[in-house]
Coordinates of C-alpha atoms in Angstrom, one line a residue:
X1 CA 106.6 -43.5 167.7
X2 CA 106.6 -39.9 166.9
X3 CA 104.5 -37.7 168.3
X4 CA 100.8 -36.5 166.8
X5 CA 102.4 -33.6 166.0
X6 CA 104.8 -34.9 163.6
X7 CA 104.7 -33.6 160.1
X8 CA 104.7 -36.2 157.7
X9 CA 107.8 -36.8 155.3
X10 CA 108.2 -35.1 152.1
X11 CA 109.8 -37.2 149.3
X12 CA 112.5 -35.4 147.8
X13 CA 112.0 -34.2 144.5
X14 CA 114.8 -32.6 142.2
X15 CA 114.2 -28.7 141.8
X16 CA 112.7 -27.0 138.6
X17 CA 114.9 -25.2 137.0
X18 CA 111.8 -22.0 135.8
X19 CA 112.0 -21.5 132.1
X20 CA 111.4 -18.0 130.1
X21 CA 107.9 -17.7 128.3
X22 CA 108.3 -17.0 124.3
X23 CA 106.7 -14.1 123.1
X24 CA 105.9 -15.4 119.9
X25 CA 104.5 -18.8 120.8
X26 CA 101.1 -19.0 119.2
X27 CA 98.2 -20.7 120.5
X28 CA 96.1 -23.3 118.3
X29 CA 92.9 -21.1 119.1
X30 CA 94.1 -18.0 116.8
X31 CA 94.7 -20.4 113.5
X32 CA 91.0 -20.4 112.8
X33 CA 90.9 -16.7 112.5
X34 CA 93.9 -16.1 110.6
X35 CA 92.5 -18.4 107.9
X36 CA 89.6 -16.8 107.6
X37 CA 91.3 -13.5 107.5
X38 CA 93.2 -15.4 104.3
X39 CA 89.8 -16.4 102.8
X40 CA 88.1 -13.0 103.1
X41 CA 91.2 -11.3 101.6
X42 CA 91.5 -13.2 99.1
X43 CA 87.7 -12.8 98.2
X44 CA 88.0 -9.1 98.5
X45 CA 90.8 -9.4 95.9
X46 CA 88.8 -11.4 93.3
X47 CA 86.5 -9.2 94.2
X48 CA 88.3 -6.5 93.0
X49 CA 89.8 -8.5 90.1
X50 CA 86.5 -8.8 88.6
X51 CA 84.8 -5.8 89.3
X52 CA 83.4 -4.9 86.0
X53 CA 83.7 -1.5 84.4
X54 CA 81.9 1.9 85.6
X55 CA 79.5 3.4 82.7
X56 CA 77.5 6.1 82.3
X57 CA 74.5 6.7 79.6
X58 CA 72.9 9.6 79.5
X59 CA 68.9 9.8 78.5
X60 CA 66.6 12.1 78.0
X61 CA 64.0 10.4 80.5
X62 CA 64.1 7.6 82.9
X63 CA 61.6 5.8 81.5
X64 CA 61.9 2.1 81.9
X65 CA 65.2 2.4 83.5
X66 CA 64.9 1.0 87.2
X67 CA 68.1 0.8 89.5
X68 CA 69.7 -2.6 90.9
X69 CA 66.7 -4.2 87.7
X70 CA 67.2 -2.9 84.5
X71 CA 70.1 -5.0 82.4
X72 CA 72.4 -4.4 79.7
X73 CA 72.3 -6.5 77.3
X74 CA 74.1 -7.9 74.0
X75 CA 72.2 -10.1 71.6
X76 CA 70.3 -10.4 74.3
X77 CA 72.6 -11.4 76.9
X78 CA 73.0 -10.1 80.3
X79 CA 76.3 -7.9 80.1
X80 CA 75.7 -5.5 83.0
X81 CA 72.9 -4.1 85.3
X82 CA 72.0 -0.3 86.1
X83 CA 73.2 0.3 89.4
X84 CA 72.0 4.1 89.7
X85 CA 69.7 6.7 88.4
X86 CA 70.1 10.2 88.9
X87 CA 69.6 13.5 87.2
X88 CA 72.4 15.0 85.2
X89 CA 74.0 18.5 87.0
X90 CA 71.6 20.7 84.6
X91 CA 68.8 18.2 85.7
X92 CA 67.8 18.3 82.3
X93 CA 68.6 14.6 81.7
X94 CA 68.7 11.3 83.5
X95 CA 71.8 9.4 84.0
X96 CA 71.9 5.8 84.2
X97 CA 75.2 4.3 86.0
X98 CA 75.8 0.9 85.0
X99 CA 78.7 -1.7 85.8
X100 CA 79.0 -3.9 82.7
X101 CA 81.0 -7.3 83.1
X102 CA 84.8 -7.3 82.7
X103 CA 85.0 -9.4 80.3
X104 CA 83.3 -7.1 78.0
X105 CA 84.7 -4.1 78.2
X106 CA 86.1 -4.4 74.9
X107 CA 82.7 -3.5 73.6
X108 CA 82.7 0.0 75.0
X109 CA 84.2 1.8 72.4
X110 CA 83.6 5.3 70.8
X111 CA 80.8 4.7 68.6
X112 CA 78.8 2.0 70.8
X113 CA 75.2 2.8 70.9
X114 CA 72.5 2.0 73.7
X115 CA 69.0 2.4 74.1
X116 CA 66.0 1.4 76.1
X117 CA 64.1 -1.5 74.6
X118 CA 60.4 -0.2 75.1
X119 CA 56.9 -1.2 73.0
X120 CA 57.3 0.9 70.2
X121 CA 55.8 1.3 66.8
X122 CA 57.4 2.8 64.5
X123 CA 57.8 2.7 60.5
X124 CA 55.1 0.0 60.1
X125 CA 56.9 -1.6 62.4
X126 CA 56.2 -3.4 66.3
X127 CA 59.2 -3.8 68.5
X128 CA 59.9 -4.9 72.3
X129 CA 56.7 -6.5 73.1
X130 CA 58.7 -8.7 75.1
X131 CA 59.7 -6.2 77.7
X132 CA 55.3 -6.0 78.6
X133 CA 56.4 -9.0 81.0
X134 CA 60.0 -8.6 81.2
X135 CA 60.3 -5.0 81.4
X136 CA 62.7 -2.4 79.9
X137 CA 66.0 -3.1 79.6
X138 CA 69.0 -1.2 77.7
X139 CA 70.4 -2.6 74.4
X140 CA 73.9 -2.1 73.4
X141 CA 75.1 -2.3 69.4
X142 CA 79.0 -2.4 69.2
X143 CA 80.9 -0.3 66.8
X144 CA 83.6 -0.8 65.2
X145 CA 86.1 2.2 66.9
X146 CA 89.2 1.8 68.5
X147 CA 89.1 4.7 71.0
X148 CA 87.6 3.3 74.3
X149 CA 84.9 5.1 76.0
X150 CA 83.4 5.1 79.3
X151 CA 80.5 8.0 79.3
X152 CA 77.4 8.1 76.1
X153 CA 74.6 9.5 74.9
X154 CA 71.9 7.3 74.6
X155 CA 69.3 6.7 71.6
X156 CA 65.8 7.7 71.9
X157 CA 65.1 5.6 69.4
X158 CA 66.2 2.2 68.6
X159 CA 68.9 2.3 65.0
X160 CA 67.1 0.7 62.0
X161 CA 70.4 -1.4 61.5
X162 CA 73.0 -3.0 63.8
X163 CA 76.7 -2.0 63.0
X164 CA 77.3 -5.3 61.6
X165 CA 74.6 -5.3 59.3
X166 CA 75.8 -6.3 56.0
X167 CA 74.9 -3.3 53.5
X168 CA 75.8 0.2 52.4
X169 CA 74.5 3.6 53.4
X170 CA 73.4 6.1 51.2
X171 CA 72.5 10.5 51.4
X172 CA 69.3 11.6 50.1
X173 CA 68.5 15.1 49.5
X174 CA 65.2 16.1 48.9
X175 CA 63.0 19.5 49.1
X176 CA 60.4 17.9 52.1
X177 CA 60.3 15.2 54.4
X178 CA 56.9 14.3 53.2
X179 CA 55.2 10.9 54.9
X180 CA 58.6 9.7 55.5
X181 CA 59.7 8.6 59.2
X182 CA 62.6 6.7 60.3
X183 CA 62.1 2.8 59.6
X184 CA 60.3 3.4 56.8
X185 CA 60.9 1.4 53.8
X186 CA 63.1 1.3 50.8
X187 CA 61.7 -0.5 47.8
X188 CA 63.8 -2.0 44.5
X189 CA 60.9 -3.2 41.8
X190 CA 58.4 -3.7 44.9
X191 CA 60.7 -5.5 47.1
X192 CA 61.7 -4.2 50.3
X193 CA 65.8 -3.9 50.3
X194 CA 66.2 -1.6 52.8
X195 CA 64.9 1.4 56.0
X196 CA 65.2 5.0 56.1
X197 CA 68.2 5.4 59.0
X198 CA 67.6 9.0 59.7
X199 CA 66.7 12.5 59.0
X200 CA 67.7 16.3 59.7
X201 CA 66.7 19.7 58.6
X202 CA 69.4 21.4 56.5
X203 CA 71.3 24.1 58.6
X204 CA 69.7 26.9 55.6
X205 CA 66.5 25.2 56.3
X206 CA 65.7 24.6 52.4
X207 CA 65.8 20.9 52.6
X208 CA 65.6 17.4 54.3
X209 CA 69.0 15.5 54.6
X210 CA 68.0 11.7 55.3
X211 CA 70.1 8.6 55.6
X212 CA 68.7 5.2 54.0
X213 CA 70.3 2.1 54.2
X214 CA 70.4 -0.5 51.8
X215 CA 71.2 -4.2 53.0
X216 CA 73.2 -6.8 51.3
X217 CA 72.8 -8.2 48.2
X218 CA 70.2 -5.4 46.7
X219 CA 73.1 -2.8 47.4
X220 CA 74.5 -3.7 44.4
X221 CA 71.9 -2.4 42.2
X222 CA 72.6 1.4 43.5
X223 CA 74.5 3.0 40.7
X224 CA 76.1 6.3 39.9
X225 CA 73.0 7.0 38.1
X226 CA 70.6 5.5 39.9
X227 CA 67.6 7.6 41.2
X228 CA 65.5 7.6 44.5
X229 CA 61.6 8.9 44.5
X230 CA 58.9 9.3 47.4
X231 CA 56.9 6.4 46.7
X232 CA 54.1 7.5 49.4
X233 CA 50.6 7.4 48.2
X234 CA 49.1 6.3 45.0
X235 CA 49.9 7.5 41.5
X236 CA 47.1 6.9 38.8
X237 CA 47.8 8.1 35.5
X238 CA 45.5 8.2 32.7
X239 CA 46.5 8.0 29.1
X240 CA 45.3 5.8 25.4
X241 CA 45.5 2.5 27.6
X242 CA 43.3 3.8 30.2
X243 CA 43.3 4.6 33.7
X244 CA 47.1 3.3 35.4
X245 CA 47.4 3.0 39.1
X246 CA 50.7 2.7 40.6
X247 CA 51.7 1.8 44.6
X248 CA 54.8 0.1 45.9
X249 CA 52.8 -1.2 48.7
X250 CA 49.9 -1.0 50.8
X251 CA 52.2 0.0 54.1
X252 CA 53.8 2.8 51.6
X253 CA 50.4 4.3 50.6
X254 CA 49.9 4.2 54.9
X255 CA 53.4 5.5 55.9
X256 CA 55.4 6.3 53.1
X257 CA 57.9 4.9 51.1
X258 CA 61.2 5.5 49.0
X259 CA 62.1 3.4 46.0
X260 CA 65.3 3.9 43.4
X261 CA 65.4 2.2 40.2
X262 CA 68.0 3.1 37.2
X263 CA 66.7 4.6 34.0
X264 CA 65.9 2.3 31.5
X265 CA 68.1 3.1 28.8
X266 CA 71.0 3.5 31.1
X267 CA 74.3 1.4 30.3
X268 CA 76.0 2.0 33.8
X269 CA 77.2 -0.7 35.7
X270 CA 79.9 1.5 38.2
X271 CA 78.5 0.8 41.8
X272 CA 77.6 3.9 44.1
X273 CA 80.1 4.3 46.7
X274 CA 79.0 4.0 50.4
X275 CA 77.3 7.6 51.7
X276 CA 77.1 8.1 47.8
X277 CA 74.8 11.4 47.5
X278 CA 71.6 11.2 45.2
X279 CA 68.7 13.6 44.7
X280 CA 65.1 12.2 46.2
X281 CA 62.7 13.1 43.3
X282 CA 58.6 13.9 44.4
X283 CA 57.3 11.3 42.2
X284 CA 59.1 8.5 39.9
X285 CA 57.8 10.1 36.3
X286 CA 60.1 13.3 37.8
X287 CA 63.0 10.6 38.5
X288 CA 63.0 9.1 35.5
X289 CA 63.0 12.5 33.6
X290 CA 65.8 12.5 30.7
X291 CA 68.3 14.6 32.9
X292 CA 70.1 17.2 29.9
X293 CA 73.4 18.3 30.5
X294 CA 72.8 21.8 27.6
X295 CA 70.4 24.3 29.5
X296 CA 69.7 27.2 27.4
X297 CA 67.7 30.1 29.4
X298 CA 65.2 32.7 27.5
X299 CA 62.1 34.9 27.9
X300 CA 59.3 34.5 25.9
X301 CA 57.4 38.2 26.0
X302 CA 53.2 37.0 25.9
X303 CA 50.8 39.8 25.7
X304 CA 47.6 37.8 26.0
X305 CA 46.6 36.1 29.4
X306 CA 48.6 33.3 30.6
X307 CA 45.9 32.1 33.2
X308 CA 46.6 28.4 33.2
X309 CA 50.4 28.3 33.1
X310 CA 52.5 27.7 35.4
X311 CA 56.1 27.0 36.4
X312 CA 56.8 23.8 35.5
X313 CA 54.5 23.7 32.6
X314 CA 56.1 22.2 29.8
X315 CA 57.3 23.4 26.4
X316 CA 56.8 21.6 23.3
X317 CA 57.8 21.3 19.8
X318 CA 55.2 19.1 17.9
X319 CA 54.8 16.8 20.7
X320 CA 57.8 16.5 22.3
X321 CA 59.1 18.2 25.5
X322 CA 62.1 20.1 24.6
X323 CA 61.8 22.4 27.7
X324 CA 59.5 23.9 30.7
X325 CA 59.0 27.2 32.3
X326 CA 60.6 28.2 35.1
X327 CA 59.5 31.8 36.0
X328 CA 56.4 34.1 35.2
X329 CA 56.5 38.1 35.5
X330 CA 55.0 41.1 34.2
X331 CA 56.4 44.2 32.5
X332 CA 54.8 47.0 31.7
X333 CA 56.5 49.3 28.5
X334 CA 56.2 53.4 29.4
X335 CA 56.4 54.2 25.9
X336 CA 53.3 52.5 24.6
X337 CA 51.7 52.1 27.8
X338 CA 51.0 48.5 28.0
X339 CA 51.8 45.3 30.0
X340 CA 53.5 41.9 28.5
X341 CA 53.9 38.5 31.0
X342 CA 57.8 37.7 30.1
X343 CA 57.6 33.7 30.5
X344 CA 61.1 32.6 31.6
X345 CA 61.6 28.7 30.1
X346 CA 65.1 26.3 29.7
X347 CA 65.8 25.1 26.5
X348 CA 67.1 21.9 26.5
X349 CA 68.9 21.2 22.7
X350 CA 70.2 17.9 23.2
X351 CA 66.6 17.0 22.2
X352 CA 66.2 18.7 19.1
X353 CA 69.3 16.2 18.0
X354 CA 68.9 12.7 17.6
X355 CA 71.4 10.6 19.6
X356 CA 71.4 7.5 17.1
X357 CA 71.7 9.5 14.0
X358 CA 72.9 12.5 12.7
X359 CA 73.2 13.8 16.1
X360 CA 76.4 16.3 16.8
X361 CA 78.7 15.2 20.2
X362 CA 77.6 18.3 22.1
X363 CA 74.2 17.9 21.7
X364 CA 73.3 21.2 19.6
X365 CA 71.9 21.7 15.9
X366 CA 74.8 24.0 14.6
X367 CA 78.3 25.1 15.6
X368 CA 77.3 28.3 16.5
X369 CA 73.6 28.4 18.7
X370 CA 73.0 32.2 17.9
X371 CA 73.4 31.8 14.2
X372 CA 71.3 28.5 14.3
X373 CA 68.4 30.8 16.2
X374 CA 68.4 33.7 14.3
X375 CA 67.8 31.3 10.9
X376 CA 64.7 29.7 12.8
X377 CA 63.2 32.6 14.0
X378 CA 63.9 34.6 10.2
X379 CA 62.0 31.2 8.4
X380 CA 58.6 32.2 11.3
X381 CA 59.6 29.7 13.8
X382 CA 57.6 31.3 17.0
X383 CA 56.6 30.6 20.4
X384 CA 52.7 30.1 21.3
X385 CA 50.6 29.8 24.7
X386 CA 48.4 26.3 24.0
X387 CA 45.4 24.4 25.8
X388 CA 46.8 21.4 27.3
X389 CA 43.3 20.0 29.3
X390 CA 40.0 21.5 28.4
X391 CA 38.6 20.7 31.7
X392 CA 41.7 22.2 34.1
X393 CA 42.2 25.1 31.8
X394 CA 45.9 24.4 31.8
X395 CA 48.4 25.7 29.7
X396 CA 51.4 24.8 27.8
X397 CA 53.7 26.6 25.6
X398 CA 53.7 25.4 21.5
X399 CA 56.9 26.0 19.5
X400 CA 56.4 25.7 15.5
X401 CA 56.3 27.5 12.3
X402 CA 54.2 30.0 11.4
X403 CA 54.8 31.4 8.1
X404 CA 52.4 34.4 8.2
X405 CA 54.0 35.5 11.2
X406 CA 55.2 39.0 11.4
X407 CA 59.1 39.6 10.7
X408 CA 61.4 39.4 14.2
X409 CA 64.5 39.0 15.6
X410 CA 65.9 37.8 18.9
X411 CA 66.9 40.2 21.5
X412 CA 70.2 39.2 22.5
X413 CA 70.9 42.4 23.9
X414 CA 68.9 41.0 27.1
X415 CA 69.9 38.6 30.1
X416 CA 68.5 35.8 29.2
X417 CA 67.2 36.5 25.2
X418 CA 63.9 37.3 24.4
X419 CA 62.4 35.0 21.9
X420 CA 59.6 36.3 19.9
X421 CA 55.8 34.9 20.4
X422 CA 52.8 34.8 18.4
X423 CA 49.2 35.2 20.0
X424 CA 46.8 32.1 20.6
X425 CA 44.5 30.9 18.3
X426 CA 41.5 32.0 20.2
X427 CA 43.3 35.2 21.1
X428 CA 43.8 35.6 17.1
X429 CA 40.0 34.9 17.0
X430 CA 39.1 37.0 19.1
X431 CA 41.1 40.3 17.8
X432 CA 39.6 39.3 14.4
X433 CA 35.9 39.5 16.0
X434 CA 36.5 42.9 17.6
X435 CA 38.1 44.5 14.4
X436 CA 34.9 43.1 12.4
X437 CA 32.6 44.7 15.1
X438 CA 34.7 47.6 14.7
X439 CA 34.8 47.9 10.7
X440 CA 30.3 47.0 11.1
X441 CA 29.8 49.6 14.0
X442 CA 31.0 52.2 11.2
X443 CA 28.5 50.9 8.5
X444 CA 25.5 53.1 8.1
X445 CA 22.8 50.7 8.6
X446 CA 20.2 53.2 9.2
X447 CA 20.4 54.6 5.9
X448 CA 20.6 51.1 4.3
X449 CA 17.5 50.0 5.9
X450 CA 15.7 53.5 4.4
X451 CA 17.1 53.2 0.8
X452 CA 16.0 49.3 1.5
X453 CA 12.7 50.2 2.2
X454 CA 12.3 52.8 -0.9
X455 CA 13.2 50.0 -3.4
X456 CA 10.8 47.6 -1.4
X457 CA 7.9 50.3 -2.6
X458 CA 9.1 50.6 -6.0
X459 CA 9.3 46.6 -5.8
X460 CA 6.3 46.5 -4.9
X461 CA 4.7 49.3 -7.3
X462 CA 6.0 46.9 -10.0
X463 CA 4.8 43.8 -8.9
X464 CA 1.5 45.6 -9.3
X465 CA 1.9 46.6 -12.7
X466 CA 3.0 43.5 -13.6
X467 CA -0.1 41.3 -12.2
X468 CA -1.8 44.0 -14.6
X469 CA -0.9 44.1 -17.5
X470 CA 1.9 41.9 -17.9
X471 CA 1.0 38.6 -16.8
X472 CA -2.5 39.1 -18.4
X473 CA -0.7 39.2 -22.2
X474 CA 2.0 36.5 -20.6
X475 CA -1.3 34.4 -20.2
X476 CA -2.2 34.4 -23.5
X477 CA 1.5 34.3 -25.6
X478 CA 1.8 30.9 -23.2
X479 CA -1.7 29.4 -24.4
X480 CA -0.9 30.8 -28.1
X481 CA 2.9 28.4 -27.5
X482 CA 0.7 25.4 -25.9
X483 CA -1.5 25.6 -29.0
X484 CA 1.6 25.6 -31.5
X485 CA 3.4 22.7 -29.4
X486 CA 0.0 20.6 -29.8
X487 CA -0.3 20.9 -33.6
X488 CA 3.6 20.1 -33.8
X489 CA 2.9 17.2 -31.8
X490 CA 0.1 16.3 -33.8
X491 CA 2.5 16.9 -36.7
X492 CA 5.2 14.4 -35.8
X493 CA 3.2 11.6 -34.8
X494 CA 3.9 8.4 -37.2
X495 CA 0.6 8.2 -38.8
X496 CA 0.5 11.7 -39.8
X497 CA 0.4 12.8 -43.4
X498 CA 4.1 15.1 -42.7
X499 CA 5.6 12.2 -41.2
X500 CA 4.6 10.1 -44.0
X501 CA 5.5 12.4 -47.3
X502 CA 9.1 13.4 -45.0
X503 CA 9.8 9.4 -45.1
X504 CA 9.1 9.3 -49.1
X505 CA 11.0 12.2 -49.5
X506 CA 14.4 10.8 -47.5
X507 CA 13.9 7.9 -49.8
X508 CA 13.9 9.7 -52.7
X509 CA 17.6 11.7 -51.5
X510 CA 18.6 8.6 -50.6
X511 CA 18.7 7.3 -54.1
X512 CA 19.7 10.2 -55.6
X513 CA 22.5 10.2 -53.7
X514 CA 23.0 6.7 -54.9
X515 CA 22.8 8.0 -58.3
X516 CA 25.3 11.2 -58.0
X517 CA 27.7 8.5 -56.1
X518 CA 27.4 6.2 -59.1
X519 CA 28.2 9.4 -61.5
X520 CA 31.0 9.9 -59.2
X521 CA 32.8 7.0 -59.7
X522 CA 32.1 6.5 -63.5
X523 CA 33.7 10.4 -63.7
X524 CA 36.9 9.3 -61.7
X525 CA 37.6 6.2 -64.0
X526 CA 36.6 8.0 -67.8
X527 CA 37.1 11.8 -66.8
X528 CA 37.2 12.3 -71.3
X529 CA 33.4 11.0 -71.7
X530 CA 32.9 15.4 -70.4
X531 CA 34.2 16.3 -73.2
X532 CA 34.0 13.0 -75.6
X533 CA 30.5 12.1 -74.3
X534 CA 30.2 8.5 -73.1
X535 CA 31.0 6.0 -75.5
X536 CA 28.9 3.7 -77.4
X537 CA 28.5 -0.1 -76.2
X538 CA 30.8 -2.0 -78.9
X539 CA 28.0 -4.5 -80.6

C-alpha cells in the first residue's frame, strides 16, 4: 500500500484549447433597453409629426385668456389651447400663443378672424352666456384667402356675420352715426333681414362710413335705387287722416335701426352689386323724396323779415314743392342805404312738366330756360315769403302770379340769378297802415273839430228857431191836412151822397158811350146818310 502521503490520482482529461472573447457578443440583459430606446424614439417622432402649428393673436387685454385653459375653437370644437400669455414688446398689448391642431392648419389663412367669447350685450343682443360656467375661450371664423398666416390681430368684438354667411354687404354713407351701434338691425317692410357690420369716421371727419349686411334671400330686394333711412325713434305725422305714428320696432325705437325700401313708383329690377354704395337718409319721408336730376340755383332778394325760414324750407308753386332753400344772407346796398336777406333756393324744373303728358325729355318747359323765365317773370310771376304753421311761425316761400306787381327783370348778370320778390301780405298790410297814419297825421284835425263846433252852435241856434216858430205853424198846416183827409174819407165812403151821384153819373157815360159806338158803326156802313140824311124805312 502506498504510503499516507500519497497524492491521490488525477484522471486524465484532454487539454482546453482557450478561445478568443468576441467584442461584439451581446448580452440578453441590454435587449430590454434598446427596445425601449426604439419605443421612446419613435414616440418622440410622432411627437414631432403631430405637433400642431405655433400662432400668435394679439389683443388688446388679456381678459378671459388663461394659459394651458383657454381653447380655440371652430363651431365650437376644440382646435387648439393657449399655451402662453405675455405682453407684446411695446407692452401695449397682450399676446396669446396658441398651438392649434395639425390637422387644421389649413384654416389659418390671411383673413381668419378670432376673438374672445365673453358675456356681452350688444345691438339688442345677448351672447356667450355659456362661458359664466365654462369660461372664455377664443373663436376662430375662417376666411376664404389663400395666403397662409401664422401671427393676427384679434377682434374686440365678436363679427355680426360668419364668412360663410350667405348674403351681400353693402356701404352706407350718412352725415351722423346717430343711435346706431354695431349689431344693430336692418329692417325690409318691418322684417329684420340683416345687422349693421361696422362703422368708421371719414378721414375729413364730415361723415360716418358703416358697413351693413344683408343675409340671403332679402338681398335680393336691394336695388340700384333702393334707399336706406335711420329708422331710430318714432315718427308721428299729422295730416287730414289724423295723427300717424310710424316705428320699425320696439328694439329700434331702444337702439336704433336702419331700413331700405325702393320708391314706389320705381320700375328697377337691376340688383345692387356687393359693397354697392347708397346714401343713409335722416328719416324715410327724406328717402323717399323725388330725387331730380335738373337743379337750377337762384337768389331771391327779400326786404321784409324772414324770421321763420330756414334752410331746408320748402318752396312752392300752388301747392306743390318745386324747390327748397338752401342758404340765407344779408346785404346791405351803399347807395340807398338799406339791407335785403338774399334767400338762396334750387329750382327743380322737372316738376313744373308733367312726366305722363306733354312733358319735354329733359325735363324743362321750353328750349331755352332764360327765355322761358324772362316770359314768367314779364306776365308778374313773383316770389313771396308765406306762413306755413300759425303756431311755429314757420315760413315757406310762395311762387305765383301777381298781376299788380311792379315791372322786373331777372338779373342774370349775377352768380346764381336774382329772381324778383314781392312783399308778404301782412307786410303789404302793414306798409298800407303806416302810409294811412302818415296821409291822417297831416290832416288838420284841430281846425276841423273848431269849424265842427261853430256849425254845432249855428245847428243849434236853428233848432231853436225852429221849435219857435216853425213847428208851431207846422202844427197847425198838419191838423188843417188831418181835417181835409177826414171829410175826403167821409166823402168816399159808399153810402155817401158823392159816391152815390159819381155811380149814376158813370152809368150815364156808360151808355152814351153805347150810343156814340152805335153811331159809329151805322157811320162806317152808310157814310152818304151825312150828306143824304138817313133814309126813310120803306113801308
Amino acid at each position: 500500500m502506498p504510503g499516507s502521503n500519497d497524492e491521490p490520482e488525477i484522471p486524465d482529461f484532454p487539454a482546453a484549447d482557450p478561445m478568443p472573447r468576441s467584442r461584439w457578443r451581446m448580452q440578453l440583459v441590454w435587449l430590454v433597453p434598446i427596445v425601449a430606446v426604439l419605443i421612446g424614439g419613435g414616440l418622440a417622432v410622432k411627437a414631432v409629426l403631430e405637433r400642431g402649428e405655433k400662432v400668435s393673436i394679439t389683443f388688446k387685454t388679456g381678459e378671459g385668456l388663461e394659459a394651458g385653459k383657454t381653447k380655440l375653437k371652430y363651431k365650437d370644437v376644440d382646435i387648439g389651447v393657449v399655451e402662453a400669455v405675455m405682453l407684446s414688446p411695446d407692452q401695449k398689448h397682450v399676446v396669446a400663443r396658441a398651438e392649434v391642431a395639425r390637422d387644421v392648419a389649413g384654416l389659418l389663412v390671411d383673413n381668419t378672424r378670432f376673438w374672445v367669447v365673453r358675456p356681452r350685450v350688444s345691438g339688442g343682443t345677448v351672447s356667450g352666456l355659456g362661458t359664466l360656467l365654462s369660461g372664455s375661450y377664443i373663436d376662430v371664423d375662417v376666411g376664404n384667402a389663400k395666403k397662409a398666416r401664422r401671427d393676427f390681430i384679434g377682434l374686440e368684438e365678436p363679427p355680426v356675420f360668419a364668412s360663410d354667411m350667405p348674403g351681400r354687404e353693402f356701404t352706407l354713407k350718412s352725415a351722423g352715426l346717430g343711435s346706431l351701434d354695431v349689431g344693430s338691425p336692418v329692417y325690409f317692410r318691418r322684417l329684420q333681414v340683416g345687422q349693421i357690420a361696422s362703422y368708421q369716421l371719414d378721414k375729413d371727419g364730415k361723415g360716418v362710413t358703416l358697413k351693413v349686411f344683408i343675409n340671403a334671400p332679402y338681398d335680393r330686394f336691394v336695388k340700384i335705387d333702393t334707399r336706406f333711412w335711420h329708422a331710430s325713434g318714432i315718427n308721428m305725422a299729422f295730416d287730414s287722416n289724423g295723427v300717424r305714428v310710424e316705428t320699425q320696432s320696439i328694439v329700434s325705437v331702444i337702439i336704433g335701426g336702419v331700413a331700405f325700401e325702393s320708391p314706389p313708383e320705381s320700375q328697377e329690377e337691376t340688383d345692387a352689386e356687393p359693397h354697392a354704395q347708397f346714401e343713409l337718409y335722416p328719416s324715410r319721408t327724406d328717402a323717399m323724396k323725388q330725387h331730380d336730376r335738373i337743379i337750377d340755383k337762384y337768389v331771391v332778394n327779400f326786404t321784409d323779415s324772414v324770421r321763420g325760414l330756414t334752410v331746408g324750407a320748402p318752396v312752392d308753386f300752388r301747392g306743390i314743392v318745386i324747390g327748397e332753400v338752401t342758404a340765407i344772407y344779408t346785404r346791405f346796398d351803399p347807395t340807398q342805404r338799406r339791407f335785403s336777406i338774399p334767400v338762396e333756393i334750387q329750382i327743380y324744373p322737372e316738376r313744373f312738366t308733367s312726366r305722363f303728358q306733354n312733358g319735354r325729355a329733359e325735363g324743362r318747359l321750353g328750349d331755352d330756360p332764360r327765355r322761358t323765365a324772362n316770359a314768367l317773370v314779364e306776365n308778374g310771376f313773383r316770389f313771396q315769403l308765406k306762413s306755413g304753421n300759425l303756431l311755429t311761425g314757420q315760413l315757406y316761400i310762395g311762387m305765383d302770379y301777381f298781376p299788380d306787381a311792379p315791372k322786373a327783370t331777372i338779373d342774370w348778370s349775377r352768380s346764381p340769378p336774382e329772381l324778383p320778390a314781392v312783399p308778404r301780405t301782412l307786410q303789404s298790410v302793414q306798409d298800407s297802415v303806416t302810409r294811412l297814419l302818415t296821409k291822417l297825421n297831416g290832416i288838420p284835425f284841430e281846425a276841423i273839430g273848431e269849424d265842427a263846433r261853430t256849425t254845432l252852435r249855428t245847428a243849434n241856434s236853428m233848432i231853436s228857431q225852429l221849435n219857435t216858430d216853425v213847428v208851431p205853424r207846422a202844427h197847425d198846416t198838419l191838423t188843417s191836412a188831418q181835417t181835409m183827409l177826414n171829410s175826403a174819407n167821409s166823402a168816399l165812403q159808399p153810402d155817401s151822397s158823392l159816391q152815390q151821384s159819381t155811380e149814376e153819373a158813370m152809368r150815364e157815360m156808360t151808355r152814351t158811350a153805347a150810343a156814340l159806338r152805335t153811331l159809329a158803326d151805322y157811320l162806317s156802313r152808310h157814310p152818304e146818310s151825312l150828306v143824304r140824311g138817313k133814309p126813310e124805312d120803306k113801308q
